[in-house]
Amino acid sequence: QRNLGILSSEEIGLAMMLLREGQKHLFDHWPEPGVDDKRKKGFFDQVAQLNANYPGGLASYIQNARKLLADSKAGKNPYDGFTPSVPTGEVLTFGNDNFMMLEEAGVREARRAAFVLVAGGLGERLGYKGIKLALPSETTTGRCFLQHYIESILALQEASCRLVQGQCEAEIPLVIMTSDDTHESTLLLLESNYYFGMKTTQVKLIKQEKVACLTDNDARFALDLNDKYKIQTKPHGHGDVHALLYSSGLLNSWQSAGLKWVLFFQDTNGLLFKAIPASLGVSSTKGYHVNSLAVPRKAKEAMGGITKLTHTDGSEIVTNVEYNQLDPLLRATGHADGDVNCETGFSPFPGNINQLILDLGPYIKELSKTQGAIAEFVNPKYKDSTKTSFKSSTRLECMMQDYPKSLPPSAKVGFSVMDKWLAYAPVKNKPEDASKVPKGNPYHSATSGEMAIYKANCLILRKAGVHIADPVTDIFNGQEVELWPCITWSPKWTSTFRDVKRKVGECCSISQRSSMIINGQNIFLDGLSLDGALVVNANDQAEVKVTGYVQNKGWALEHVDYKDISIPEETRIRGFKVCKIEQLEINYADPGKFCFKS
Ligand code: UGB
């Protein structure tokens, strides 16, 4: 009351709304006018921002929070009334005719796609100080995740344009969702690397904002411990991406530009783009409005399970059920053992890798109804079983994969299951946690993420006819992994398996201790026998055939300990560094046709 005189009419409106919604405590300590007036104004700046950022404003946020907190206190299961069962989806087999047909369909569609990378998370579980997009996906080339993603999109863009008749000037848009934790570093990474070859106009950053923290079951906001004129805030989760895309107007501009697909992906999966063409092919051939990429999942693995949920009213949805909810849901519906592996050694519920492909038209239609708001949840840590007070403040959260939950039964929702070695190797866990993962379960560490790239490349080349020696096992940072030849290629070398087959000729062989980097579009391996390290660099106008016997001392992986702080963090979290002892490097900077014979 005493401070009304210093407030604008807009600020008074916000104050009244807060009072109506039970937030009087925020003002209890306010001194008389004339004291801290600037800070009081600052408080309303923050409130105005929190109000604008949430679909429906802060009043909705508080009301939603009260309801979810009451449900949580009552122990209400969000899946009450639903019976889970294993859904059927598209199961793809890498390299067969169907897979190659789908890849071609996907590449054709890629020119009508937009990519959305959610990269607002800081990755506390990984314990890495920088942004995860700046981490090398593998260390033979040092190509970071963002570079890999951008080059993969550009490669798809080119491949897509090559496939269609006539002039094609597609520029596939890339949107990166950042947060206060990642925005500046992401921008700096892009700017200091000339956007990794993408046009600056092709890339847009949208920043998600945090939401207000809640101190109790009445959803009263928590004040910042160091600033009594500031509300404590925390991240709202990757589900924010839908509301941000909607409010930015990007979706409509894409539709006007003739785009058809929106592909969502996460920050550290070095394999993902090997699975994109075929899964986009599934979306287009099946006419899916929503297509989630999935891989076989070990029971209790920290990835959501794609589940068919049948309601008592007969309605059905196929959606992700998060890993911490799948086990209780199964137990509550007659599966006494909960989330367990079946005879295949995997959970019968495919694992969600949070790569979603949405049909833009139905997506816009749905978002115009919801403004992008999707199902939220709350996860308070209670002090005791009375569930009346929290150990620390909580907030509402949301996940991007919950988008299908609000769709009408007529929506065509499907999923595509791929081999895990081909599609999924995220970098999420710090070495000390990864080393405690039960044997046989994935580590999801920087070590396993890098090894998975070499393994996938080797298996792809094997399938294309190259003789690749079997891997050996080794232990890095306490994690036992398969060590395949360290083979990498720039995304422009190939976007599809058919293209790999075209570029790999007869009688090639690669020994286990070998490393190879293929850096260029028109590099062909034919009769190559490699026992050591080989690097081939060629510009896009050079067509290079590499043949003969290459032998040298090669490269070795030297063990390093994650606790050794004299070593750069991005190296020590993987437990090894590449020692480049000897290699053959061949470079083709001029246009023309060349044959290199060793
Ligand atoms: N992210 C944001 O952009 N903003 C945020 O506020 C939070 C995260 P995590 P999570 O594929 O293995 C998901 O933390 O949430 C970005 C699925 O929910 O790595 O534990 C962040 O930058 C789960 O079903 O994953 O688990 C990152 O790019 C399963 O599929 C992305 O969101 C699991 O991923 C994911 O954030 C998985």
XYZ file of C-alpha atoms and ligand atoms in Angstrom:
635
model
C 0.000 0.000 0.000
C 2.663 2.490 1.127
C 4.693 1.952 -2.032
C 1.909 2.333 -4.588
C 2.932 5.907 -5.299
C 6.304 4.917 -6.749
C 4.845 2.336 -9.123
C 3.621 2.706 -12.697
C 0.117 1.515 -13.564
C 1.590 -1.587 -15.191
C 3.582 -2.351 -12.045
C 0.503 -1.849 -9.884
C -1.316 -4.369 -12.105
C 1.446 -6.890 -11.569
C 1.463 -6.249 -7.806
C -2.306 -6.789 -7.604
C -1.992 -10.031 -9.561
C 0.733 -11.252 -7.175
C -1.385 -10.360 -4.151
C -4.409 -12.123 -5.636
C -2.274 -15.211 -6.194
C -1.074 -15.449 -2.592
C 2.339 -13.792 -2.980
C 1.965 -11.112 -0.307
C 5.110 -12.346 1.464
C 7.191 -10.937 -1.400
C 6.393 -7.411 -0.152
C 6.332 -7.963 3.615
C 9.871 -6.689 4.086
C 9.532 -3.646 1.793
C 10.542 -0.442 3.577
C 8.769 2.891 3.191
C 8.909 4.827 -0.118
C 12.245 6.543 -0.653
C 14.226 3.531 0.556
C 15.458 1.045 -2.101
C 13.090 2.519 -4.730
C 15.421 1.551 -7.582
C 15.612 -2.021 -6.361
C 11.837 -2.158 -6.008
C 11.562 -1.106 -9.661
C 14.104 -3.819 -10.516
C 11.868 -6.346 -8.763
C 8.994 -5.416 -11.084
C 11.241 -5.621 -14.137
C 11.889 -9.235 -13.215
C 8.206 -9.910 -12.474
C 7.215 -8.394 -15.829
C 9.712 -10.637 -17.580
C 8.589 -13.783 -15.745
C 5.002 -12.841 -16.532
C 5.684 -12.347 -20.248
C 7.710 -15.516 -20.622
C 5.126 -17.982 -19.420
C 2.142 -18.848 -21.631
C -0.826 -17.355 -19.744
C 1.424 -15.299 -17.462
C 2.494 -15.719 -13.847
C -1.050 -16.179 -12.568
C -1.307 -19.343 -14.703
C 2.109 -20.458 -13.536
C 1.053 -20.157 -9.876
C -2.294 -21.883 -10.453
C -0.655 -24.740 -12.395
C 1.971 -25.061 -9.678
C -0.631 -25.266 -6.901
C -2.472 -28.023 -8.713
C 0.664 -30.045 -9.477
C 1.969 -29.593 -5.925
C -1.345 -30.794 -4.509
C -1.247 -33.852 -6.808
C 2.318 -34.537 -5.752
C 1.436 -34.242 -2.055
C -1.484 -36.617 -2.559
C 0.903 -39.065 -4.270
C -1.186 -38.912 -7.424
C 0.355 -40.780 -10.317
C 0.241 -38.638 -13.492
C -0.526 -41.845 -15.350
C -3.529 -42.776 -13.181
C -6.135 -44.406 -15.365
C -3.600 -45.429 -18.027
C -2.390 -48.950 -18.758
C 1.023 -49.181 -20.392
C 1.837 -51.602 -23.179
C 4.579 -52.016 -25.755
C 3.761 -50.029 -28.903
C 4.556 -51.121 -32.422
C 6.636 -48.847 -34.612
C 9.037 -48.905 -37.511
C 12.056 -51.081 -36.773
C 14.841 -50.293 -39.212
C 17.768 -52.518 -40.146
C 20.827 -50.574 -41.101
C 21.992 -51.052 -44.671
C 19.156 -53.171 -46.098
C 17.174 -52.120 -49.184
C 14.359 -50.627 -47.114
C 16.856 -48.590 -45.091
C 18.484 -47.227 -48.220
C 15.106 -46.431 -49.767
C 14.117 -44.530 -46.609
C 17.441 -42.692 -46.539
C 16.893 -41.532 -50.086
C 13.347 -40.390 -49.256
C 14.720 -38.570 -46.202
C 17.489 -36.817 -48.116
C 14.947 -35.703 -50.688
C 12.817 -34.168 -47.919
C 15.753 -32.577 -46.085
C 15.583 -29.427 -48.189
C 12.123 -28.853 -46.689
C 13.279 -29.298 -43.101
C 14.321 -27.004 -40.268
C 16.538 -28.208 -37.436
C 16.090 -27.210 -33.799
C 18.876 -27.933 -31.348
C 18.018 -27.703 -27.651
C 21.174 -26.586 -25.931
C 20.111 -24.685 -22.853
C 21.326 -27.311 -20.395
C 24.639 -26.865 -18.681
C 25.182 -30.571 -18.183
C 25.811 -30.735 -14.443
C 25.944 -34.518 -14.711
C 28.951 -34.280 -17.007
C 30.739 -31.934 -14.654
C 32.295 -30.080 -17.617
C 32.674 -26.342 -17.127
C 32.103 -25.199 -20.685
C 29.105 -25.640 -22.957
C 28.707 -29.170 -24.219
C 28.380 -28.032 -27.836
C 32.020 -26.911 -27.697
C 33.286 -30.325 -26.596
C 35.116 -32.339 -29.247
C 32.835 -35.126 -30.433
C 36.041 -37.092 -31.101
C 39.656 -36.143 -30.685
C 41.365 -37.386 -33.869
C 40.093 -34.238 -35.612
C 38.893 -32.293 -32.553
C 35.644 -31.479 -34.371
C 33.271 -30.167 -31.706
C 29.613 -31.169 -31.514
C 28.348 -27.901 -32.936
C 30.733 -28.067 -35.897
C 29.709 -31.654 -36.507
C 26.017 -30.762 -36.410
C 26.339 -27.765 -38.685
C 28.491 -29.587 -41.213
C 26.032 -32.489 -41.174
C 23.119 -30.162 -41.923
C 25.068 -28.484 -44.724
C 25.968 -31.881 -46.153
C 22.302 -32.907 -46.092
C 21.360 -29.628 -47.731
C 23.760 -30.271 -50.599
C 22.778 -33.906 -50.952
C 19.097 -32.963 -50.966
C 19.569 -30.332 -53.635
C 21.573 -32.767 -55.766
C 18.650 -35.204 -55.674
C 15.943 -32.863 -56.913
C 15.493 -31.705 -60.440
C 16.451 -28.228 -61.541
C 17.631 -25.320 -59.432
C 17.614 -25.815 -55.694
C 18.733 -23.087 -53.387
C 17.541 -24.565 -50.133
C 19.108 -23.210 -46.993
C 18.114 -25.444 -44.132
C 17.445 -23.267 -41.067
C 19.065 -24.128 -37.750
C 17.592 -22.826 -34.500
C 19.561 -23.242 -31.305
C 17.711 -22.886 -28.024
C 20.091 -21.485 -25.434
C 19.655 -20.317 -21.845
C 21.384 -17.743 -19.671
C 23.878 -20.499 -18.849
C 24.807 -21.216 -22.463
C 23.817 -18.240 -24.642
C 26.997 -16.149 -24.662
C 29.310 -19.129 -25.040
C 27.238 -20.565 -27.882
C 27.274 -17.264 -29.730
C 31.009 -16.908 -29.191
C 31.626 -20.428 -30.455
C 29.682 -19.654 -33.619
C 31.217 -16.246 -34.211
C 34.790 -17.274 -33.590
C 34.398 -20.123 -36.098
C 32.547 -18.255 -38.859
C 29.427 -20.269 -38.040
C 31.322 -23.379 -39.168
C 30.541 -22.562 -42.784
C 26.810 -21.945 -42.413
C 25.388 -18.586 -43.498
C 24.818 -16.424 -40.432
C 21.272 -15.801 -41.670
C 20.583 -19.536 -41.507
C 21.231 -19.747 -37.763
C 18.930 -18.292 -35.117
C 19.410 -18.402 -31.378
C 16.359 -18.335 -29.140
C 16.975 -18.043 -25.432
C 14.818 -19.787 -22.875
C 14.231 -18.010 -19.587
C 14.110 -19.519 -16.166
C 10.915 -19.804 -14.097
C 10.117 -18.761 -10.534
C 11.043 -21.112 -7.701
C 8.414 -22.234 -5.228
C 8.915 -22.556 -1.481
C 5.822 -24.436 -0.386
C 2.691 -26.296 -1.420
C 0.842 -22.971 -1.833
C 3.246 -22.140 -4.625
C 4.638 -19.108 -2.834
C 7.664 -17.772 -4.680
C 11.130 -18.074 -3.150
C 13.187 -14.922 -2.788
C 16.821 -14.943 -3.816
C 18.992 -15.618 -0.778
C 21.317 -12.728 -1.653
C 18.784 -10.225 -2.915
C 15.435 -9.683 -1.223
C 14.125 -7.831 -4.309
C 14.674 -10.783 -6.591
C 12.688 -13.987 -7.081
C 14.757 -17.144 -7.206
C 14.610 -18.823 -10.621
C 15.579 -22.190 -12.120
C 15.421 -23.774 -15.592
C 12.025 -24.880 -16.803
C 13.338 -27.684 -19.037
C 13.745 -28.356 -22.743
C 9.967 -28.336 -23.259
C 10.260 -24.538 -23.489
C 11.338 -24.966 -27.063
C 7.753 -25.280 -28.310
C 6.515 -22.032 -26.755
C 9.628 -20.198 -27.946
C 9.308 -21.425 -31.515
C 5.663 -20.418 -31.487
C 6.176 -16.940 -30.048
C 9.191 -16.210 -32.265
C 7.033 -16.459 -35.392
C 9.575 -18.797 -36.964
C 7.078 -21.586 -37.563
C 4.840 -19.442 -39.736
C 7.790 -18.053 -41.660
C 8.984 -21.599 -42.349
C 5.557 -22.614 -43.530
C 5.396 -19.626 -45.868
C 8.807 -20.617 -47.222
C 7.410 -24.061 -48.094
C 9.058 -26.060 -45.314
C 7.380 -29.245 -44.127
C 9.424 -30.753 -41.281
C 10.895 -29.668 -37.953
C 13.603 -31.872 -36.460
C 14.516 -31.502 -32.787
C 17.777 -32.801 -31.380
C 20.041 -32.661 -28.309
C 23.487 -31.298 -27.658
C 25.870 -34.278 -27.518
C 24.991 -37.175 -29.763
C 27.812 -37.663 -32.265
C 25.931 -40.442 -34.085
C 22.596 -38.796 -34.617
C 23.041 -37.651 -38.193
C 23.669 -41.225 -39.307
C 20.048 -41.903 -38.342
C 18.423 -38.702 -39.571
C 17.960 -39.434 -43.287
C 16.227 -42.790 -42.772
C 14.010 -41.509 -39.974
C 12.975 -38.473 -41.975
C 12.217 -40.977 -44.729
C 9.921 -42.825 -42.299
C 8.097 -39.599 -41.467
C 7.533 -38.747 -45.107
C 6.576 -42.211 -46.339
C 4.292 -42.943 -43.375
C 2.894 -39.408 -43.170
C 3.691 -39.188 -39.462
C 2.769 -35.966 -37.673
C 5.163 -36.987 -34.896
C 8.039 -39.418 -35.243
C 10.306 -40.113 -32.259
C 13.639 -41.774 -32.794
C 14.277 -44.647 -30.471
C 16.880 -47.309 -29.775
C 16.787 -50.565 -27.831
C 16.880 -49.670 -24.158
C 18.264 -51.501 -21.153
C 15.731 -51.683 -18.303
C 16.220 -48.818 -15.838
C 18.586 -47.034 -18.256
C 18.333 -43.251 -17.801
C 16.328 -42.718 -20.960
C 12.581 -42.509 -21.325
C 10.653 -45.449 -22.762
C 8.295 -45.092 -25.719
C 5.044 -46.484 -24.382
C 1.488 -47.021 -25.532
C -0.865 -45.689 -22.877
C -4.463 -46.835 -22.963
C -6.875 -44.863 -20.825
C -9.847 -46.388 -19.048
C -12.004 -44.313 -21.426
C -10.509 -46.270 -24.341
C -8.322 -43.510 -25.764
C -4.715 -44.310 -26.634
C -1.490 -42.354 -26.994
C 2.037 -43.376 -27.873
C 4.442 -41.235 -25.942
C 7.596 -41.102 -23.884
C 7.315 -42.148 -20.256
C 10.315 -40.798 -18.390
C 12.692 -43.341 -16.888
C 11.829 -42.504 -13.270
C 8.111 -43.005 -13.985
C 8.135 -46.121 -16.143
C 9.060 -48.514 -13.340
C 6.378 -47.280 -10.867
C 3.787 -47.202 -13.647
C 4.500 -50.821 -14.590
C 4.428 -51.953 -10.953
C 1.126 -50.139 -10.409
C -0.475 -51.875 -13.376
C 0.212 -55.492 -12.625
C 3.859 -55.932 -13.657
C 5.283 -56.945 -10.295
C 8.913 -56.725 -11.466
C 8.535 -53.262 -12.951
C 10.968 -52.147 -15.637
C 12.961 -55.298 -16.508
C 14.724 -56.679 -19.548
C 12.909 -59.281 -21.629
C 14.450 -62.313 -23.370
C 16.264 -60.044 -25.851
C 18.332 -58.608 -22.991
C 16.596 -55.241 -23.448
C 13.517 -53.565 -22.027
C 10.521 -54.224 -24.315
C 9.953 -50.430 -24.316
C 12.137 -48.710 -26.932
C 14.362 -45.945 -25.534
C 13.543 -42.365 -26.436
C 16.601 -40.493 -27.714
C 14.730 -37.218 -27.804
C 15.048 -36.726 -31.507
C 11.626 -35.717 -32.741
C 10.481 -35.130 -36.278
C 7.285 -33.103 -36.523
C 5.156 -32.326 -39.537
C 5.102 -28.532 -39.541
C 1.441 -28.070 -40.622
C -0.202 -30.065 -37.796
C 2.430 -28.709 -35.392
C 1.432 -25.105 -36.102
C -2.246 -26.027 -35.850
C -1.722 -27.586 -32.422
C 0.463 -24.754 -31.151
C -2.081 -22.145 -32.176
C -4.377 -23.815 -29.630
C -1.813 -24.201 -26.849
C 0.675 -21.387 -27.603
C 3.310 -24.068 -27.166
C 2.477 -24.803 -23.543
C 2.918 -28.486 -22.860
C 2.419 -30.811 -19.902
C 4.430 -29.805 -16.854
C 5.512 -31.649 -13.758
C 6.963 -30.792 -10.384
C 9.531 -32.719 -8.430
C 9.733 -31.323 -4.880
C 12.210 -32.832 -2.430
C 10.137 -33.032 0.778
C 11.651 -32.660 4.252
C 9.617 -35.568 5.640
C 6.694 -37.860 4.956
C 4.117 -35.219 5.879
C 5.075 -33.591 2.560
C 4.361 -30.168 4.018
C 7.753 -28.532 3.493
C 10.581 -28.775 0.979
C 14.311 -29.288 1.528
C 14.958 -26.622 -1.088
C 12.818 -24.612 -3.459
C 11.326 -26.347 -6.477
C 9.787 -25.227 -9.783
C 7.636 -26.491 -12.634
C 9.446 -28.308 -15.413
C 8.571 -29.522 -18.892
C 10.058 -31.799 -21.528
C 9.973 -31.368 -25.285
C 9.044 -35.014 -25.861
C 5.774 -34.510 -23.974
C 4.402 -32.629 -26.975
C 2.337 -35.646 -28.241
C 0.510 -35.911 -24.905
C -1.923 -33.147 -25.813
C -2.600 -34.321 -29.368
C -6.045 -35.522 -30.484
C -6.457 -39.262 -31.174
C -6.518 -38.491 -34.916
C -2.846 -37.399 -34.843
C -0.496 -39.785 -36.603
C 2.124 -40.492 -33.951
C 4.825 -43.050 -34.645
C 8.393 -43.902 -33.853
C 11.433 -45.369 -35.567
C 13.768 -47.784 -33.824
C 17.375 -47.957 -34.984
C 20.423 -49.859 -33.834
C 21.970 -48.150 -30.857
C 25.469 -48.325 -32.322
C 24.199 -46.275 -35.264
C 22.041 -43.651 -33.609
C 22.806 -42.902 -29.998
C 25.905 -42.149 -27.959
C 25.311 -39.066 -25.792
C 27.908 -37.490 -23.529
C 26.149 -36.879 -20.223
C 27.985 -38.520 -17.327
C 31.180 -37.595 -15.546
C 33.924 -40.278 -15.328
C 33.394 -41.050 -11.655
C 29.686 -41.766 -12.262
C 30.199 -43.559 -15.582
C 32.718 -45.943 -14.016
C 30.036 -47.066 -11.550
C 27.511 -47.969 -14.257
C 26.723 -51.718 -14.042
C 28.604 -53.771 -16.628
C 26.703 -54.051 -19.881
C 24.838 -50.765 -19.402
C 25.947 -47.744 -21.389
C 28.293 -45.218 -19.791
C 27.061 -42.152 -21.715
C 30.413 -40.496 -21.015
C 32.922 -38.575 -23.119
C 34.902 -41.829 -23.368
C 32.025 -43.960 -24.621
C 30.701 -41.141 -26.852
C 33.988 -40.972 -28.763
C 34.487 -44.736 -28.956
C 30.955 -45.101 -30.314
C 31.804 -42.853 -33.262
C 34.777 -45.021 -34.263
C 32.733 -48.181 -33.812
C 29.834 -46.884 -35.919
C 32.146 -45.761 -38.709
C 33.889 -49.133 -38.702
C 30.611 -51.064 -38.783
C 29.345 -48.910 -41.638
C 32.520 -49.483 -43.633
C 32.363 -53.203 -42.842
C 28.822 -53.341 -44.157
C 30.075 -51.615 -47.309
C 32.621 -54.392 -47.785
C 35.796 -53.075 -46.127
C 37.665 -55.661 -44.109
C 38.022 -54.108 -40.647
C 39.874 -55.936 -37.901
C 38.028 -56.800 -34.703
C 38.327 -54.348 -31.811
C 40.344 -54.894 -28.653
C 39.118 -53.858 -25.223
C 40.741 -51.263 -23.030
C 39.861 -49.389 -19.856
C 39.806 -45.575 -19.713
C 38.718 -43.703 -16.583
C 37.486 -46.992 -15.141
C 35.261 -47.799 -18.146
C 35.848 -50.857 -20.264
C 35.305 -50.035 -23.924
C 35.808 -51.567 -27.353
C 38.653 -49.935 -29.207
C 38.013 -49.982 -32.945
C 40.252 -48.368 -35.562
C 39.849 -44.590 -35.112
C 38.107 -43.755 -38.376
C 36.304 -40.474 -38.970
C 35.047 -38.595 -41.962
C 33.754 -35.109 -42.536
C 29.946 -35.094 -42.894
C 30.237 -33.942 -46.507
C 31.933 -37.256 -47.420
C 28.614 -38.979 -47.141
C 25.080 -38.505 -45.792
C 23.773 -41.972 -46.651
C 24.878 -45.581 -46.688
C 24.354 -45.791 -50.443
C 26.895 -43.009 -50.794
C 29.388 -44.867 -48.587
C 29.010 -47.922 -50.807
C 29.643 -45.792 -53.873
C 32.843 -44.405 -52.395
C 34.311 -47.656 -51.181
C 35.639 -50.075 -53.799
C 36.963 -53.613 -53.732
C 39.482 -55.196 -51.396
C 40.014 -52.501 -48.756
C 41.321 -53.526 -45.355
C 42.110 -51.676 -42.148
C 44.029 -53.056 -39.171
C 42.904 -52.572 -35.592
C 45.689 -50.125 -34.678
C 44.885 -47.882 -37.645
C 43.436 -44.377 -37.784
C 41.964 -42.644 -40.814
C 40.513 -39.201 -41.433
C 38.625 -38.610 -44.663
C 38.158 -34.931 -45.195
C 36.453 -34.116 -48.466
C 33.498 -34.879 -50.636
C 34.900 -36.916 -53.525
C 37.354 -39.273 -51.918
C 37.184 -42.892 -53.046
C 38.861 -45.827 -51.317
C 39.761 -48.647 -53.660
C 42.149 -51.492 -52.944
C 43.461 -49.624 -49.906
C 45.254 -51.598 -47.222
C 45.888 -49.510 -44.132
C 48.067 -50.347 -41.162
C 48.875 -47.039 -39.491
C 47.456 -43.545 -39.829
C 46.151 -41.943 -43.014
C 44.729 -38.450 -43.499
C 43.196 -37.487 -46.841
C 42.229 -33.851 -47.437
C 40.608 -32.842 -50.717
C 38.667 -29.809 -51.803
C 35.197 -30.241 -53.265
C 36.373 -29.991 -56.869
C 39.058 -32.660 -56.472
C 38.148 -36.295 -57.138
C 40.679 -38.509 -55.416
C 41.101 -42.268 -55.554
C 43.256 -43.700 -52.745
C 44.763 -47.126 -53.246
C 47.747 -49.290 -52.268
C 49.388 -50.309 -49.009
C 49.880 -47.634 -46.345
C 51.927 -48.571 -43.330
C 53.459 -46.373 -40.647
C 53.797 -46.120 -36.874
C 50.355 -44.523 -36.725
C 48.600 -43.008 -33.725
C 48.211 -44.360 -30.242
C 45.781 -43.600 -27.422
C 47.716 -42.658 -24.304
C 45.906 -43.151 -20.989
C 45.278 -40.081 -18.862
C 43.536 -39.845 -15.513
C 40.477 -37.628 -15.104
C 41.853 -36.453 -11.776
C 45.030 -35.048 -13.384
C 44.183 -31.349 -13.542
C 47.364 -30.516 -15.467
C 45.569 -31.945 -18.518
C 42.812 -29.953 -20.280
C 39.361 -30.879 -19.019
C 37.988 -31.952 -22.427
C 40.851 -34.476 -22.669
C 40.904 -35.839 -19.166
C 37.149 -36.486 -19.039
C 37.661 -39.059 -21.798
C 40.650 -40.741 -20.150
C 42.978 -40.722 -23.147
C 44.732 -38.496 -25.617
C 45.632 -39.238 -29.199
C 49.431 -39.328 -29.730
C 50.081 -38.723 -33.396
C 53.371 -40.597 -33.836
C 53.492 -40.994 -37.599
C 50.976 -40.658 -40.419
C 50.633 -40.321 -44.142
C 48.835 -37.086 -45.004
C 47.810 -36.362 -48.575
C 46.301 -33.043 -49.659
C 44.458 -32.030 -52.812
C 43.775 -28.314 -52.895
C 43.263 -28.026 -56.671
C 40.389 -29.214 -58.821
C 40.899 -32.310 -60.947
C 40.960 -36.097 -60.953
C 43.731 -37.776 -58.968
C 44.836 -41.247 -58.026
C 47.074 -41.707 -55.000
C 48.854 -45.055 -54.930
C 51.065 -45.830 -51.986
N 18.139 -28.730 -22.246
C 17.697 -27.467 -22.547
O 17.843 -26.985 -23.674
N 17.096 -26.737 -21.560
C 16.885 -27.219 -20.311
O 16.311 -26.504 -19.480
C 17.337 -28.530 -20.032
C 17.961 -29.262 -21.010
P 19.620 -33.679 -20.634
P 17.485 -35.384 -19.782
O 18.277 -38.746 -24.746
O 19.249 -39.724 -23.102
C 16.408 -36.424 -21.896
O 19.679 -33.111 -19.287
O 16.474 -34.288 -19.691
C 18.751 -29.519 -23.317
C 15.034 -37.041 -22.052
O 14.163 -36.366 -21.156
O 20.882 -34.164 -21.279
O 18.019 -35.998 -18.545
C 20.158 -29.964 -23.019
O 21.084 -28.956 -23.360
C 15.029 -38.525 -21.811
O 13.751 -39.060 -22.142
O 18.647 -34.947 -20.731
O 16.867 -36.598 -20.592
C 20.249 -31.228 -23.853
O 20.605 -30.931 -25.178
C 16.096 -39.229 -22.646
O 15.655 -39.364 -23.940
C 18.822 -31.772 -23.841
O 17.983 -30.702 -23.475
C 17.410 -38.492 -22.547
O 17.292 -37.076 -22.776
C 18.614 -32.955 -22.901
O 18.966 -32.608 -21.576
C 18.380 -39.020 -23.555
